[in-house]
Amino acid sequence: MNRLLMGMVSLGALATAGFAHAAPADPAPFTIEQVLDAPYPTSLAAAPKGGAAAWVFSIKGVRNVWIGEAGTTTKSRQITSFTKDDGNDIGDVAWSPDGSMIAFTRGQTLEDDAPANVASSPDGPTSREIWVVPAAGGEARKVGNGHEPSFSPDGKQVVYLDKRQVLAVDLTASGAKPHPLLTDFGAVRALTWSPDGHRFAFVSQRRLHALIGVFDTSARTLTWAAPSFDIDSSPTFSPDGKQLAFIRVLVAKASPFISRRSGLPWQIWTADAATGLGKRVWTADAGPGSVYRPTLAAENLLWAADGQLVFPWEKSGWMQPWAVSATGGSARALASGAFEVPYMTLDPSRRKLVFASNQNDIDRLHFWSSDLSSKPPVPVAAPGTTIEAFPQISADGSIFALQSSGVQQLSPAVLRGGKWQRLAAETTAPSFPTAHLAAPQSVTFKAKDGLDVHGQLFLPPAGMKGPHPTVLFFHGGPPRQMLAGFHYMGFYAGAYGFNEYLASKGYVVLSVNYRGGIGYGMEYREAKDFGLGGGSETNDLLGAVTYLQGRADVDRKRIGVWGGSYGGLMTALALARASDSIAVGVDYAGVYNWASMLATMGAPIDDPEDNKRAIASSPVATIGDWHSPVLVIQADDDRNVPATQSTELIQDLRAHGVEHETLIIPNEVHDLTRYASWLILFHATDEYLGRYLQPVPHATK
């Protein structure tokens, strides 16, 4: 295509605006719809009584709450009955103490307090809503607007958060309305109950600092735990409920997109739950691990039964669990080696730690357990080719996971007799293309500056002759790790399926775990001169191009690139720094100019030299070297990467005469909550890449 498309393509115009007229040279053995149709689970939550777990299934964008038992049957049941792909996500699943009720948050975005109108309703945006439903099944009902629901320890109330308030609804009174338990000066987050049910703690996020508040439900008094000008988080109560511990990060100026290998050492504090009087019980060492980094788990500070506080620390250069006495002293490692732990949890007795790690299998996760002693952790099951994430433990000690593999979509699973058993396997459609999928190869190659870079290589079926058209894929984040199977995060599970689809139709696909990502140690994640501090990750994409060009099965003239969010930034960098080697790109919601993006988000770069470096690290710096065509896609209610970044890119592409097309998805948010939006993204990407990498003659009459 040799003309410049100036118009914005809307959803309804997709099929007629140049995204459906070209066919790939090698048809895929399955469709994009088929590889996306398997139910996708999130929000796994183990029951406080018995051996069950609840989760949310998204089936073609329709989200419902399900429950599965840890007994002998694998049959699971759906307990809500929503029927539309209307953009309403479900999360924050919580059990009542007796296991009879489930509460959850439902809304067209769960990202922040601002309502969204993803479904483009004439009535306007909808707020996040709190719903409850009997665990045995029945009618789900809305009880209020907010997020993060929990049940009072007696199970009579649902307590939830909404902006600066903690609210409650009496479930025993018919037609009861929400009433505020407290109204705070800051945004309220991370509410947690004391074991005795007399108090709850929460984080109050102020403008530049955060406090831990403790609310006494009987006396209706609010106490602050050792308040300071620093950032407190992760409140956790002692088993007797008389004390709480929390993490304190000393406030300092820093950008999240600049590498930080050391800083002001973070701390762990304890406080009296009644008086708020506190003391520092531990401080991180200077050097590696001095900068606090949480895991992906909801809780990052756990109070064990024997008075130990369990927390993640990077003292060794790897994110791993450590323990220290709640009375103070030296910390000790609960695991060691060249691997990372992105998830961890205590069992109900608080005597056993279960965590996910990539020990001995760098591009997969498996569960390990520790009795919190000096003994080394042991695997909970024989490691295989599956991936286990998000450990949850029910009241009877049953271990649940979200599990996937290279050929199976993520699914809830339970450990039975030392082996994993998938739950709700019957929900996967027979058309899901398991037989046509193959786990990618884990590969390592050299970046331009010599760093070892990790990735996964998807290869076409053996019968397809090469050299093949090839696509580079860059994930977002950037603190993410793509795995050798379907991912435990929604966008990347979809991206994995799409990459499998591309490989099935004849592409070589290289998914690059560039520096800045997790899974390979602190120094890899906190790479020198990373992000707006120098753009050192550009070396990884240049190394990836060189690696592909050296492969005999790759057609050097047909290499494309796609990615979203930070992966969109990497896509734009590839096109602006290696346009002679990259034939085409698809940029979804990517950063184009670090300086203008941070200014738009209310965090301008004040120092002139830092501002200059940020621009030099951005694709905008070398827009004059960008010659390859690109499709720019953006959800225009994106709260992560403002749509103005795509607007700025398009303006410069036009000014430099670069061939491009655009696709905007009105009212959608960054993570795309509608299944229909996912299909738009992937079909448009498939068609655009195919048009340049697998050209075919136009049909003639």
XYZ file of C-alpha atoms in Angstrom, residues 38-455:
418
model
C -11.028 -20.886 26.088
C -12.290 -19.573 29.445
C -9.741 -17.345 31.149
C -9.653 -17.400 34.983
C -8.711 -14.599 37.369
C -9.200 -13.645 41.032
C -8.652 -17.104 42.514
C -9.689 -17.137 46.200
C -9.599 -20.145 48.538
C -12.467 -20.754 50.943
C -12.120 -20.012 54.695
C -13.987 -23.256 55.484
C -13.657 -26.652 53.830
C -11.746 -27.202 50.616
C -13.136 -25.002 47.868
C -11.961 -22.085 45.767
C -13.758 -19.400 43.792
C -12.584 -17.601 40.689
C -13.811 -15.493 37.791
C -14.121 -17.025 34.338
C -14.132 -14.758 31.281
C -15.685 -16.639 28.362
C -15.671 -14.521 25.216
C -15.803 -11.434 27.403
C -18.701 -12.644 29.567
C -17.465 -12.810 33.161
C -18.986 -14.916 35.918
C -17.989 -16.261 39.335
C -17.324 -19.999 39.598
C -16.631 -22.377 42.485
C -14.685 -25.649 42.452
C -14.177 -28.205 45.199
C -10.959 -29.921 46.270
C -12.760 -33.266 46.685
C -12.802 -36.188 44.285
C -14.859 -34.546 41.556
C -13.528 -32.120 38.990
C -16.969 -30.716 38.279
C -17.256 -27.005 39.021
C -20.250 -24.715 39.053
C -21.082 -21.214 37.881
C -22.837 -19.176 40.572
C -23.601 -15.928 38.719
C -25.487 -15.527 35.456
C -24.191 -12.535 33.528
C -24.618 -13.010 29.774
C -23.135 -10.074 27.845
C -19.729 -8.985 26.551
C -20.481 -5.536 27.937
C -17.014 -4.636 29.200
C -17.877 -5.342 32.838
C -14.878 -6.932 34.494
C -15.129 -8.844 37.781
C -12.465 -8.971 40.493
C -11.786 -8.691 44.238
C -13.500 -12.025 44.940
C -14.017 -12.518 48.718
C -15.619 -15.290 50.800
C -17.785 -14.788 53.881
C -16.269 -16.348 57.030
C -18.706 -19.287 56.970
C -18.235 -19.862 53.235
C -21.888 -19.237 52.417
C -21.516 -16.003 50.425
C -19.224 -14.482 47.818
C -18.659 -10.752 47.324
C -16.996 -9.222 44.266
C -16.356 -5.987 42.405
C -17.903 -5.462 38.960
C -17.269 -2.565 36.595
C -16.214 -1.473 33.127
C -12.789 -0.798 34.541
C -11.231 -2.032 37.766
C -8.103 0.063 37.193
C -8.983 3.188 39.196
C -11.740 5.244 40.769
C -12.714 7.034 37.553
C -15.762 5.357 35.941
C -15.581 4.082 32.368
C -18.038 3.696 29.508
C -16.355 0.856 27.626
C -19.670 -0.327 26.156
C -20.371 3.194 24.800
C -23.725 3.400 26.547
C -25.781 6.547 25.866
C -26.361 6.655 29.618
C -22.685 7.320 30.218
C -20.011 5.670 32.365
C -20.673 3.309 35.250
C -18.876 3.169 38.575
C -17.341 0.068 40.093
C -20.035 -1.895 41.890
C -20.095 -4.274 44.878
C -22.137 -7.464 44.413
C -22.906 -10.465 46.624
C -24.137 -13.934 45.665
C -24.795 -17.140 47.648
C -21.966 -19.646 47.228
C -24.578 -22.324 46.565
C -25.863 -20.278 43.628
C -28.802 -17.930 43.329
C -29.518 -14.340 42.489
C -26.562 -11.968 42.620
C -27.393 -8.505 43.868
C -25.676 -5.161 43.870
C -25.192 -3.658 47.340
C -23.223 -0.485 46.607
C -20.573 1.302 44.571
C -16.899 0.742 45.350
C -14.166 -1.880 45.339
C -12.194 -4.345 47.511
C -15.126 -5.914 49.387
C -14.673 -8.060 52.488
C -17.039 -9.509 55.065
C -17.104 -8.519 58.706
C -15.842 -11.410 60.867
C -19.434 -12.250 61.927
C -20.463 -12.350 58.265
C -23.337 -9.921 58.797
C -21.889 -7.012 56.835
C -20.086 -6.428 53.567
C -17.412 -3.787 54.033
C -15.850 -2.081 51.021
C -13.916 0.957 49.861
C -14.919 3.908 47.726
C -12.415 6.686 47.192
C -11.924 8.200 50.688
C -14.501 6.109 52.523
C -14.949 2.698 54.105
C -18.614 1.699 53.808
C -20.695 -1.194 55.087
C -23.992 -2.851 54.167
C -26.012 -4.911 56.645
C -26.849 -8.199 54.907
C -29.325 -9.256 57.610
C -31.707 -6.339 57.000
C -33.805 -6.368 53.844
C -33.198 -3.321 51.672
C -30.402 -1.978 53.873
C -28.439 0.907 52.374
C -24.666 1.412 52.572
C -23.453 3.564 55.427
C -19.945 4.974 55.983
C -17.811 3.507 58.740
C -15.221 6.220 58.228
C -14.344 9.045 55.866
C -10.662 9.809 55.453
C -8.503 12.614 54.090
C -6.640 10.193 51.797
C -7.607 7.516 49.293
C -8.360 4.320 51.222
C -6.753 1.028 50.109
C -5.754 -2.452 51.315
C -8.247 -3.029 54.145
C -7.381 -6.040 56.320
C -9.214 -7.449 59.378
C -7.676 -8.437 62.688
C -8.113 -12.146 63.515
C -10.404 -11.317 66.460
C -12.612 -9.157 64.239
C -12.459 -6.138 66.561
C -10.430 -3.940 64.212
C -9.410 -3.426 60.647
C -6.325 -1.700 59.256
C -6.040 0.160 55.966
C -3.674 2.290 53.902
C -4.506 5.977 53.548
C -2.769 7.222 50.407
C -2.006 10.925 50.694
C -0.396 13.016 47.970
C 3.263 12.202 48.711
C 3.035 9.884 51.715
C 0.860 7.043 52.996
C -0.334 6.176 56.503
C -1.649 3.029 58.189
C -4.946 3.576 59.995
C -6.531 1.174 62.516
C -10.286 1.377 63.085
C -11.858 -0.101 66.240
C -15.313 -1.333 65.179
C -16.772 -1.308 68.716
C -15.392 1.967 70.044
C -15.550 3.597 66.586
C -12.120 5.136 67.073
C -9.381 5.654 64.525
C -5.723 5.242 65.456
C -2.698 5.957 63.279
C 0.222 3.524 63.390
C 3.461 5.484 63.952
C 2.525 8.120 61.335
C 5.305 9.694 59.271
C 6.028 11.530 56.037
C 7.059 8.245 54.404
C 5.108 5.616 52.460
C 3.581 2.855 54.596
C 1.934 -0.221 53.089
C 1.079 -3.916 53.558
C -0.533 -3.852 57.016
C -0.799 -7.305 58.631
C -2.058 -8.262 62.091
C -0.427 -10.579 64.602
C -2.320 -13.837 65.231
C -3.778 -12.422 68.467
C -4.799 -9.159 66.783
C -2.996 -6.978 69.335
C -0.239 -5.770 67.010
C 0.226 -5.058 63.372
C 3.263 -4.862 61.145
C 3.772 -2.834 57.990
C 6.373 -1.873 55.410
C 7.807 1.646 55.372
C 9.536 3.089 52.315
C 11.431 6.331 52.916
C 10.173 8.996 50.578
C 12.626 9.948 47.822
C 12.479 11.467 44.370
C 12.586 8.733 41.743
C 10.939 7.807 38.450
C 9.478 4.311 38.038
C 11.079 4.100 34.602
C 14.683 4.686 35.656
C 16.834 1.880 37.048
C 17.384 1.918 40.831
C 19.743 -0.710 42.183
C 20.147 0.999 45.534
C 18.566 3.749 47.572
C 17.424 4.672 51.065
C 16.939 1.290 52.784
C 13.313 0.355 53.419
C 12.030 -0.793 56.796
C 9.578 -3.055 58.626
C 7.693 -1.595 61.583
C 5.325 -2.971 64.211
C 2.748 -1.012 66.156
C 0.320 -1.554 69.018
C -3.109 -1.941 67.423
C -4.830 -0.040 70.245
C -2.458 2.891 70.747
C -0.594 3.139 67.435
C 2.742 3.326 69.224
C 5.312 1.758 66.920
C 8.906 0.772 66.525
C 11.218 -0.139 63.682
C 12.102 -3.851 63.911
C 14.184 -4.268 60.766
C 15.969 -2.212 58.113
C 17.209 -3.488 54.771
C 20.949 -3.492 54.173
C 22.490 -0.875 51.930
C 23.195 -1.919 48.352
C 21.233 -4.711 46.627
C 17.734 -4.957 48.075
C 17.785 -1.513 49.677
C 15.033 -0.372 47.291
C 11.703 -2.002 48.175
C 10.145 -4.119 45.438
C 6.897 -6.034 46.055
C 5.953 -9.365 44.550
C 2.880 -9.752 42.335
C 0.906 -11.093 45.315
C -1.740 -8.980 47.044
C 0.057 -9.337 50.405
C 3.787 -8.745 50.769
C 4.159 -8.930 54.540
C 2.933 -12.064 56.338
C 2.811 -12.644 60.114
C 3.537 -16.311 60.807
C 2.293 -18.256 63.834
C 5.678 -18.362 65.554
C 6.141 -14.588 65.524
C 8.136 -14.414 62.290
C 7.439 -11.764 59.657
C 7.813 -13.102 56.118
C 8.594 -10.647 53.329
C 10.195 -10.428 49.852
C 13.763 -9.114 49.633
C 16.386 -8.820 46.897
C 19.452 -8.971 49.119
C 20.856 -11.796 46.965
C 19.996 -10.007 43.730
C 16.892 -12.203 43.340
C 13.354 -11.635 44.675
C 12.947 -14.301 47.366
C 11.177 -14.804 50.728
C 12.959 -13.863 53.956
C 11.904 -13.903 57.613
C 12.665 -11.795 60.684
C 11.328 -11.929 64.222
C 8.566 -9.433 64.972
C 10.663 -8.331 67.950
C 13.656 -7.500 65.735
C 16.967 -9.063 64.825
C 18.650 -10.284 61.662
C 16.684 -11.540 58.667
C 17.283 -14.993 57.250
C 16.622 -16.337 53.778
C 13.847 -18.906 53.357
C 15.079 -19.757 49.856
C 18.268 -19.143 47.886
C 19.570 -19.542 44.377
C 19.321 -17.959 40.933
C 15.525 -17.747 40.730
C 12.710 -15.371 41.600
C 9.498 -15.627 43.621
C 6.602 -13.555 42.213
C 3.869 -15.045 44.460
C 3.761 -16.272 48.066
C 1.150 -17.049 50.736
C 0.840 -18.635 54.184
C -1.474 -21.568 54.859
C -4.368 -20.999 57.333
C -2.260 -22.275 60.244
C 0.373 -19.631 59.406
C 3.039 -22.346 59.733
C 3.708 -23.165 56.072
C 4.724 -20.859 53.246
C 3.808 -21.761 49.667
C 5.350 -19.750 46.851
C 5.744 -19.787 43.082
C 9.233 -19.601 41.603
C 11.152 -20.271 38.402
C 13.771 -22.375 40.202
C 15.372 -24.878 37.798
C 12.942 -23.794 35.047
C 13.659 -20.164 34.199
C 10.694 -19.580 31.847
C 8.044 -21.403 33.908
C 6.699 -21.141 37.463
C 6.141 -24.008 39.916
C 5.056 -24.138 43.572
C 7.403 -24.789 46.491
C 6.728 -24.976 50.215
C 8.713 -24.067 53.327
C 8.010 -24.868 56.977
C 9.743 -21.565 57.866
C 12.677 -23.413 59.385
C 16.246 -23.701 58.181
C 15.294 -26.602 55.914
C 15.356 -25.822 52.165
C 11.984 -25.478 50.392
C 10.574 -28.523 48.610
C 8.417 -28.690 45.457
C 4.740 -29.352 46.193
C 4.534 -31.530 43.056
C 6.966 -32.986 40.554
C 7.800 -30.108 38.179
C 6.690 -30.668 34.583
C 5.943 -28.560 31.541
C 3.047 -26.734 33.166
C 3.082 -23.268 34.748
C 1.570 -22.631 38.186
C 0.825 -19.133 39.486
C -1.197 -17.423 42.218
C -1.068 -19.977 45.084
C -4.139 -20.118 47.316
C -4.711 -22.463 50.275
C -8.176 -23.341 51.584
C -9.102 -24.014 55.205
C -8.484 -27.764 54.879
C -4.984 -27.181 53.470
C -5.824 -27.818 49.804
C -3.496 -25.937 47.465
C -5.033 -24.247 44.439
C -3.300 -22.614 41.470
C -3.946 -20.971 38.147
C -2.218 -23.389 35.798
C -1.371 -23.401 32.098
C 1.035 -24.953 29.634
C 2.323 -24.321 26.153
C -0.807 -25.895 24.690
C -3.447 -25.235 27.379
C -5.002 -21.940 28.382
C -4.813 -20.909 32.033
C -7.194 -22.892 34.243
C -7.870 -23.267 37.979
C -6.271 -26.418 39.371
C -6.033 -28.222 42.711
C -3.263 -30.422 44.085
C -4.534 -33.957 44.735
C -2.214 -36.726 45.864
C 0.845 -34.771 44.791
C -0.518 -34.193 41.274
C -2.289 -31.247 39.719
C -5.903 -31.705 38.614
C -7.541 -29.085 36.414
C -10.916 -27.752 37.538
C -13.752 -26.954 35.142
C -11.936 -28.628 32.249
C -15.337 -29.260 30.689
C -15.711 -25.529 29.949
C -12.997 -25.530 27.268
C -14.624 -25.696 23.837
C -13.750 -28.686 21.624
C -12.620 -26.188 18.976
C -9.736 -24.931 21.151
C -6.685 -25.810 18.982
C -4.560 -27.773 21.485
C -3.423 -30.204 18.782
C -2.057 -27.347 16.664
C -0.113 -25.612 19.451
C 3.470 -26.206 20.554
C 5.373 -24.719 23.474
C 7.994 -22.212 22.309
C 11.704 -22.734 22.799
C 13.492 -20.738 25.505
C 16.366 -18.889 23.845
C 19.159 -16.547 24.877
C 20.971 -14.135 22.561
C 23.347 -11.198 22.856
C 22.169 -7.626 22.996
C 24.099 -5.046 21.014
C 26.033 -4.146 24.188
C 26.786 -7.802 25.002
C 24.117 -8.473 27.662
C 22.465 -11.900 27.552
C 18.800 -11.394 26.596
C 16.055 -13.952 27.137
C 13.039 -14.851 25.052
